Amino acid sequence: MKKWDNEDYPLIRTGPYWKKFKANFCEFIAVLVQQCQCSILYDSYLMDTIISLLTGLADSMVRAFRHTSTLAAMKLLTAVVSVHLNLDVNKHNAQRLYEVEKRRISGKRTNYRLDQLERKRKEYEHKLLEIQNMMNAIFKGTFLNRYRDVIPEIRATCIEEIGSWIKTYPDAFLNDSYLKYIGWMLYDKQAEVRLKCLLGLQGIYSRKELVSRMDLFTSRFKDRIVSMPLDKDHEVAVQAMKLLMLMSQNCEDVLSAEDCETLYQFVYTTHRPLAVAAGEFLYKRLLSHEGDEEIQPKRGGKFGASTDQLKRLIRFFLESELHKHVAYLIDSLWDWAGKFLKDWECMTALLLKNAEEDGEELSDAHESVLIEIILATVREAAEGHPPVGRGAAKKILSVKEKKIQLEDCMKITEHFIMVLPQLLAKYSTDAQKVANLLQIPQYYDLDVYSTGHLEKHLDALLREVKDIVTKHSDISVLEASSRTYYVLCNEEIAISSQVDCARTQLIDELMGQLNQLLDGFWQKEEGFCTDAGEISRMHSALRRVAAFHNAHNLTKWNLYDKTLRLLVFEMEHGSLPVLMILPALQCTYFSLLWQLAAISENPPKETLFALGRELRRFCQICMRFLHHKEKDVREKAFMILCDWLLILSHQDSNNNEEAVGLLDYLPSTPLQEKLLLFIQEHVFMEEEEESKDLTEDEERQDESCKLDDLHKKRSLLAAYCKLIVYNVVEMTAAAEIYKHYVKTYNDFGDIIKETLSRTRHNNKIQSAKTLILCLQQLFQRHAESQDSSSGMDFSSASFTNMKELARRFSLTFGWDQVKSRESVAMIHKEGIEFAFQGATGVDGKCLPPNLSFLLIISEFSNKLLKPDKRLVYAYLQRYIAEPLPCRGDEWQPLIWYRNSLLANEDEESSVLGGSGEWSPMGTSKMSSFKRKLSNGSLPDTSQTEAASKAPALQRASQLASATGKSRKRLKSRETHLQEHLPFLCPGGLRRRCCKDEIKTEDVSEEGQAEDVIEDVDVDVVGADQVIPARVFEL
């Protein structure tokens, strides 16, 4: 029966053929009932026989029978309901004709027509009674038993059909006796069933005439439906939000203000379909009540309606204090409120108008939000795709969408070219507002300046930007200004020369100010550092220059020598304030990047030598600053050093090999150790928290500081992990990072997991060795902390944490065992060797000190394919002398590990003999092995099993020659392994050729995967699919 229960059958098969088969099967049942509805349906034989058959099969223990018969019975009832509905209509029509005919006849005269209508009406009543009995028989015999079936597909079928009955024939089914089943199944643990419930309810709540009969159901299950947008299944959450939208439209006051406030917040979710559904709810519930007199604009005018909607949107955003993501809010509303969200003329008019023109002026907070909304709507219209973090990739626009996008870009350009200078002038002193406004020009169609003869507006924009740069030292404002100049200086547009002239003039002024301050500094030196005003001016000047140097080449102003001198002074004296060190470090870094980018195709060797010397000098400075007394300087130096090493080790210098050779820079071993030590101290080192009684504002500020500190740590860790991923530092350094995977999972788990995934893609074998190295180091640390006399404590927290870490590592390999087979096999090989390392005695009967490590690697046993388990088991047998006394608990790790390899295998019965010794493989098991080998199941590459010491196995004729060949090939295979497997070479020296090797491995594995997945239930897969035995050669 178990075999039948797991058997494949048409209804659960995938693919278009079986999908069509299921549709045709359902259609056949509907057509059968339709064709028989005149007479055969009521012959008391056909339907009774079919219903009895389906009811009986629906109670079968065999899943295929139960599922198929339940589907047939539900579709049969659906067809019968349609017949019932038609009969009911015909009956009412006959009744009306009878009444009319009866009134027409005078006196007591009989009439043939009247008798005919009476017989017709009674015939319909008889048929309805028959149909009603059929419906009751199917409902009670099948639905009531199967809507709670253990198979989710059967439950979903029942719920889907009952929803169909209610919509088709509400007079008979729209009552609490039937609705309760849908309500109960809203709590089903399977998303498919919950989804069918919601879809069925949508069909009911979308019809206003039916909603009035849903009062009891709504009051009973409303809270459950309101909570379902939080469902873990995205599609269920989306459909729940759509259902709530229908309930809000057609049920008066069914949702309380608290319910609505909760649902509004879903506009900020990262899952876009749910956010869009919540946006529709927000727009129709809060923003688009044109008919409500209380929220009509007080005054008419050109922008009356849009102004009112904008003010409500701003008010909603300010009141939802949990989120500050305007871009997410706009994206959620874009499909529903695009008309007023693209009314940029109204938005800018609100910002520019005076209080005298309107009785109500926007507050500062309202103005800030409105400017953020303007920027978000401009970006959404110009780019045509959701903001970062919402949506996996940029969507491909249709021809119609591209046309709308171009029209919007033109509308944005024509409007803001004239209005933006006015806005910048009005808010020039507000850093936040100006930083947002300065991002708008990057979405312009810049050709409009020249084609529309609007150069005067360009001059006005450049004047305002220049004025803003001289006023502000805020980094966001300076970067936005630099970005604006960069966009406007595009050489492909006609205005580039005009903007370039203005940019040169601005930088001349900035460099003049900086040179003047530097001259004063070198004259005063120590005295300069005590003047707060001078420090502030120097800080502002350096930040302005650094912000522009990021996007513009300032090499001709000789900035490098000036900032390098400041850094050297700090190294020698250590007295510069942090406000000067950080921008100076940034400027020096940008200067070298521009010099590196400016290398021509055939540069002089002198230039290359000089640049290489400066590159190494700057690296030495950054290394020195890793130990600076100021934390901000240390972190900045680390970030720059990581980026710098990544660039230097992967730059191509226009394919000039000589330049690559002279400028290539791989970090030395001491530098790699310093970088790793920095990460351990600044990212994973726990800081002691002092318990203080804080006020609410102080607690909020403390939480904000902790969050900022976490962001910095994540940036540091990500910068270092990039070095590992791109083979700048040795992959084995990742072992120290992986140790913190479980402990810091909430803060850094995503970064560590991505690092593991990328390194595995680069080199699967070396990545596996790194994982096992991590576990080995943790095991050794645990062993050192244990009392040698008491043995290994398996219940200790550190050992439990190791097992959990190994389990998490195992989960990262995913479900595709074929793809990860070499990596997992390497983990077992290295783990076995480590476990038996240091075992004394030739016979191997003394307890190895690391034997408990087998418990750790047993977490990876479930990732091995069956033939690979045999291969690993054969490798384990090399270290086991038989018979092996193992009566003590100290040998239990070996027993447990051996059991994990033999789980669900034929060899399972020989785990441990009754005498407490390892039992050799019996002759009964030999026949099983011979049979598999004769069928070609056991691969040649697993012939190392033949090296086990079981005498019966060595005498088997099928393995006689193979055993000798296996022993002779041990040495030759080791040589072949070193020549062909990339994991034997250092990762850092092979980064330029690892891509080709990876490609070769992937191709072979994909071919193997198809065969294994296709025949996943067999005991042993084919010989060409088994992991190469060279992984286990000594």
PDB file of N, CA, C and O in Angstrom, residues 250-286:
ATOM      1  N   ASN A 250     -17.308  47.249  -0.448  1.00  0.00           N
ATOM      2  CA  ASN A 250     -18.690  46.763  -0.482  1.00  0.00           C
ATOM      3  C   ASN A 250     -19.304  46.521   0.885  1.00  0.00           C
ATOM      4  O   ASN A 250     -20.506  46.237   0.972  1.00  0.00           O
ATOM      5  N   CYS A 251     -18.514  46.593   1.950  1.00  0.00           N
ATOM      6  CA  CYS A 251     -19.036  46.417   3.306  1.00  0.00           C
ATOM      7  C   CYS A 251     -18.822  47.716   4.075  1.00  0.00           C
ATOM      8  O   CYS A 251     -17.673  48.154   4.231  1.00  0.00           O
ATOM      9  N   GLU A 252     -19.862  48.302   4.541  1.00  0.00           N
ATOM     10  CA  GLU A 252     -19.740  49.574   5.248  1.00  0.00           C
ATOM     11  C   GLU A 252     -19.186  49.342   6.651  1.00  0.00           C
ATOM     12  O   GLU A 252     -19.702  48.528   7.410  1.00  0.00           O
ATOM     13  N   ASP A 253     -18.141  50.102   6.962  1.00  0.00           N
ATOM     14  CA  ASP A 253     -17.556  50.109   8.312  1.00  0.00           C
ATOM     15  C   ASP A 253     -17.120  48.735   8.803  1.00  0.00           C
ATOM     16  O   ASP A 253     -17.079  48.473  10.005  1.00  0.00           O
ATOM     17  N   VAL A 254     -16.784  47.832   7.869  1.00  0.00           N
ATOM     18  CA  VAL A 254     -16.331  46.522   8.320  1.00  0.00           C
ATOM     19  C   VAL A 254     -14.909  46.588   8.860  1.00  0.00           C
ATOM     20  O   VAL A 254     -14.529  45.812   9.748  1.00  0.00           O
ATOM     21  N   LEU A 255     -14.105  47.514   8.338  1.00  0.00           N
ATOM     22  CA  LEU A 255     -12.723  47.676   8.789  1.00  0.00           C
ATOM     23  C   LEU A 255     -12.636  48.888   9.709  1.00  0.00           C
ATOM     24  O   LEU A 255     -13.039  49.994   9.339  1.00  0.00           O
ATOM     25  N   SER A 256     -12.068  48.670  10.878  1.00  0.00           N
ATOM     26  CA  SER A 256     -11.899  49.773  11.825  1.00  0.00           C
ATOM     27  C   SER A 256     -10.721  50.644  11.424  1.00  0.00           C
ATOM     28  O   SER A 256      -9.935  50.301  10.534  1.00  0.00           O
ATOM     29  N   ALA A 257     -10.591  51.778  12.091  1.00  0.00           N
ATOM     30  CA  ALA A 257      -9.473  52.685  11.806  1.00  0.00           C
ATOM     31  C   ALA A 257      -8.145  52.007  12.111  1.00  0.00           C
ATOM     32  O   ALA A 257      -7.157  52.206  11.383  1.00  0.00           O
ATOM     33  N   GLU A 258      -8.101  51.188  13.163  1.00  0.00           N
ATOM     34  CA  GLU A 258      -6.868  50.479  13.496  1.00  0.00           C
ATOM     35  C   GLU A 258      -6.518  49.460  12.419  1.00  0.00           C
ATOM     36  O   GLU A 258      -5.337  49.298  12.061  1.00  0.00           O
ATOM     37  N   ASP A 259      -7.537  48.777  11.894  1.00  0.00           N
ATOM     38  CA  ASP A 259      -7.285  47.824  10.809  1.00  0.00           C
ATOM     39  C   ASP A 259      -6.701  48.532   9.589  1.00  0.00           C
ATOM     40  O   ASP A 259      -5.734  48.053   8.977  1.00  0.00           O
ATOM     41  N   CYS A 260      -7.282  49.658   9.247  1.00  0.00           N
ATOM     42  CA  CYS A 260      -6.798  50.403   8.072  1.00  0.00           C
ATOM     43  C   CYS A 260      -5.379  50.904   8.274  1.00  0.00           C
ATOM     44  O   CYS A 260      -4.547  50.824   7.361  1.00  0.00           O
ATOM     45  N   GLU A 261      -5.083  51.411   9.461  1.00  0.00           N
ATOM     46  CA  GLU A 261      -3.723  51.886   9.725  1.00  0.00           C
ATOM     47  C   GLU A 261      -2.710  50.760   9.586  1.00  0.00           C
ATOM     48  O   GLU A 261      -1.608  50.958   9.074  1.00  0.00           O
ATOM     49  N   THR A 262      -3.084  49.577  10.023  1.00  0.00           N
ATOM     50  CA  THR A 262      -2.193  48.419   9.875  1.00  0.00           C
ATOM     51  C   THR A 262      -1.985  48.065   8.412  1.00  0.00           C
ATOM     52  O   THR A 262      -0.853  47.803   7.973  1.00  0.00           O
ATOM     53  N   LEU A 263      -3.057  48.085   7.636  1.00  0.00           N
ATOM     54  CA  LEU A 263      -2.968  47.700   6.235  1.00  0.00           C
ATOM     55  C   LEU A 263      -2.243  48.745   5.401  1.00  0.00           C
ATOM     56  O   LEU A 263      -1.581  48.404   4.416  1.00  0.00           O
ATOM     57  N   TYR A 264      -2.353  50.017   5.792  1.00  0.00           N
ATOM     58  CA  TYR A 264      -1.661  51.070   5.047  1.00  0.00           C
ATOM     59  C   TYR A 264      -0.151  50.853   5.040  1.00  0.00           C
ATOM     60  O   TYR A 264       0.539  51.173   4.060  1.00  0.00           O
ATOM     61  N   GLN A 265       0.376  50.300   6.137  1.00  0.00           N
ATOM     62  CA  GLN A 265       1.827  50.171   6.270  1.00  0.00           C
ATOM     63  C   GLN A 265       2.436  49.176   5.286  1.00  0.00           C
ATOM     64  O   GLN A 265       3.648  49.160   5.095  1.00  0.00           O
ATOM     65  N   PHE A 266       1.591  48.372   4.647  1.00  0.00           N
ATOM     66  CA  PHE A 266       2.120  47.405   3.678  1.00  0.00           C
ATOM     67  C   PHE A 266       2.613  48.071   2.399  1.00  0.00           C
ATOM     68  O   PHE A 266       3.207  47.395   1.555  1.00  0.00           O
ATOM     69  N   VAL A 267       2.368  49.362   2.232  1.00  0.00           N
ATOM     70  CA  VAL A 267       2.928  50.059   1.058  1.00  0.00           C
ATOM     71  C   VAL A 267       4.448  50.129   1.138  1.00  0.00           C
ATOM     72  O   VAL A 267       5.112  50.411   0.128  1.00  0.00           O
ATOM     73  N   TYR A 268       5.015  49.856   2.303  1.00  0.00           N
ATOM     74  CA  TYR A 268       6.468  49.930   2.467  1.00  0.00           C
ATOM     75  C   TYR A 268       7.147  48.564   2.366  1.00  0.00           C
ATOM     76  O   TYR A 268       8.355  48.467   2.530  1.00  0.00           O
ATOM     77  N   THR A 269       6.381  47.511   2.111  1.00  0.00           N
ATOM     78  CA  THR A 269       6.986  46.183   2.044  1.00  0.00           C
ATOM     79  C   THR A 269       7.858  46.050   0.804  1.00  0.00           C
ATOM     80  O   THR A 269       7.653  46.737  -0.204  1.00  0.00           O
ATOM     81  N   THR A 270       8.831  45.150   0.865  1.00  0.00           N
ATOM     82  CA  THR A 270       9.750  44.978  -0.266  1.00  0.00           C
ATOM     83  C   THR A 270       9.146  44.143  -1.384  1.00  0.00           C
ATOM     84  O   THR A 270       9.624  44.205  -2.516  1.00  0.00           O
ATOM     85  N   HIS A 271       8.109  43.355  -1.083  1.00  0.00           N
ATOM     86  CA  HIS A 271       7.476  42.535  -2.127  1.00  0.00           C
ATOM     87  C   HIS A 271       6.521  43.426  -2.918  1.00  0.00           C
ATOM     88  O   HIS A 271       5.485  43.852  -2.409  1.00  0.00           O
ATOM     89  N   ARG A 272       6.858  43.710  -4.165  1.00  0.00           N
ATOM     90  CA  ARG A 272       6.138  44.739  -4.916  1.00  0.00           C
ATOM     91  C   ARG A 272       4.659  44.407  -5.148  1.00  0.00           C
ATOM     92  O   ARG A 272       3.806  45.297  -4.996  1.00  0.00           O
ATOM     93  N   PRO A 273       4.282  43.181  -5.574  1.00  0.00           N
ATOM     94  CA  PRO A 273       2.846  42.925  -5.763  1.00  0.00           C
ATOM     95  C   PRO A 273       2.004  43.213  -4.522  1.00  0.00           C
ATOM     96  O   PRO A 273       0.912  43.775  -4.620  1.00  0.00           O
ATOM     97  N   LEU A 274       2.513  42.854  -3.341  1.00  0.00           N
ATOM     98  CA  LEU A 274       1.788  43.160  -2.110  1.00  0.00           C
ATOM     99  C   LEU A 274       1.745  44.658  -1.871  1.00  0.00           C
ATOM    100  O   LEU A 274       0.712  45.211  -1.461  1.00  0.00           O
ATOM    101  N   ALA A 275       2.855  45.346  -2.129  1.00  0.00           N
ATOM    102  CA  ALA A 275       2.903  46.791  -1.940  1.00  0.00           C
ATOM    103  C   ALA A 275       1.940  47.504  -2.890  1.00  0.00           C
ATOM    104  O   ALA A 275       1.286  48.478  -2.515  1.00  0.00           O
ATOM    105  N   VAL A 276       1.853  47.030  -4.123  1.00  0.00           N
ATOM    106  CA  VAL A 276       0.935  47.639  -5.096  1.00  0.00           C
ATOM    107  C   VAL A 276      -0.512  47.426  -4.671  1.00  0.00           C
ATOM    108  O   VAL A 276      -1.351  48.329  -4.783  1.00  0.00           O
ATOM    109  N   ALA A 277      -0.828  46.223  -4.185  1.00  0.00           N
ATOM    110  CA  ALA A 277      -2.182  45.969  -3.689  1.00  0.00           C
ATOM    111  C   ALA A 277      -2.497  46.861  -2.494  1.00  0.00           C
ATOM    112  O   ALA A 277      -3.610  47.408  -2.384  1.00  0.00           O
ATOM    113  N   ALA A 278      -1.531  47.051  -1.610  1.00  0.00           N
ATOM    114  CA  ALA A 278      -1.719  47.959  -0.476  1.00  0.00           C
ATOM    115  C   ALA A 278      -1.834  49.404  -0.960  1.00  0.00           C
ATOM    116  O   ALA A 278      -2.565  50.211  -0.370  1.00  0.00           O
ATOM    117  N   GLY A 279      -1.107  49.744  -2.036  1.00  0.00           N
ATOM    118  CA  GLY A 279      -1.211  51.082  -2.611  1.00  0.00           C
ATOM    119  C   GLY A 279      -2.610  51.353  -3.140  1.00  0.00           C
ATOM    120  O   GLY A 279      -3.139  52.461  -2.986  1.00  0.00           O
ATOM    121  N   GLU A 280      -3.219  50.351  -3.773  1.00  0.00           N
ATOM    122  CA  GLU A 280      -4.605  50.508  -4.230  1.00  0.00           C
ATOM    123  C   GLU A 280      -5.530  50.733  -3.043  1.00  0.00           C
ATOM    124  O   GLU A 280      -6.437  51.587  -3.083  1.00  0.00           O
ATOM    125  N   PHE A 281      -5.324  49.971  -1.974  1.00  0.00           N
ATOM    126  CA  PHE A 281      -6.137  50.124  -0.771  1.00  0.00           C
ATOM    127  C   PHE A 281      -5.985  51.530  -0.195  1.00  0.00           C
ATOM    128  O   PHE A 281      -6.978  52.189   0.151  1.00  0.00           O
ATOM    129  N   LEU A 282      -4.740  52.008  -0.103  1.00  0.00           N
ATOM    130  CA  LEU A 282      -4.485  53.341   0.440  1.00  0.00           C
ATOM    131  C   LEU A 282      -5.097  54.422  -0.437  1.00  0.00           C
ATOM    132  O   LEU A 282      -5.727  55.368   0.053  1.00  0.00           O
ATOM    133  N   TYR A 283      -4.924  54.280  -1.740  1.00  0.00           N
ATOM    134  CA  TYR A 283      -5.401  55.321  -2.657  1.00  0.00           C
ATOM    135  C   TYR A 283      -6.927  55.408  -2.638  1.00  0.00           C
ATOM    136  O   TYR A 283      -7.488  56.514  -2.516  1.00  0.00           O
ATOM    137  N   LYS A 284      -7.604  54.288  -2.747  1.00  0.00           N
ATOM    138  CA  LYS A 284      -9.061  54.317  -2.812  1.00  0.00           C
ATOM    139  C   LYS A 284      -9.699  54.601  -1.463  1.00  0.00           C
ATOM    140  O   LYS A 284     -10.819  55.108  -1.400  1.00  0.00           O
ATOM    141  N   ARG A 285      -8.986  54.288  -0.405  1.00  0.00           N
ATOM    142  CA  ARG A 285      -9.555  54.485   0.932  1.00  0.00           C
ATOM    143  C   ARG A 285      -9.253  55.881   1.481  1.00  0.00           C
ATOM    144  O   ARG A 285     -10.070  56.458   2.199  1.00  0.00           O
ATOM    145  N   LEU A 286      -8.110  56.434   1.144  1.00  0.00           N
ATOM    146  CA  LEU A 286      -7.662  57.665   1.798  1.00  0.00           C
ATOM    147  C   LEU A 286      -7.479  58.843   0.849  1.00  0.00           C
ATOM    148  O   LEU A 286      -7.690  59.993   1.247  1.00  0.00           O
TER     149      LEU A 286
END
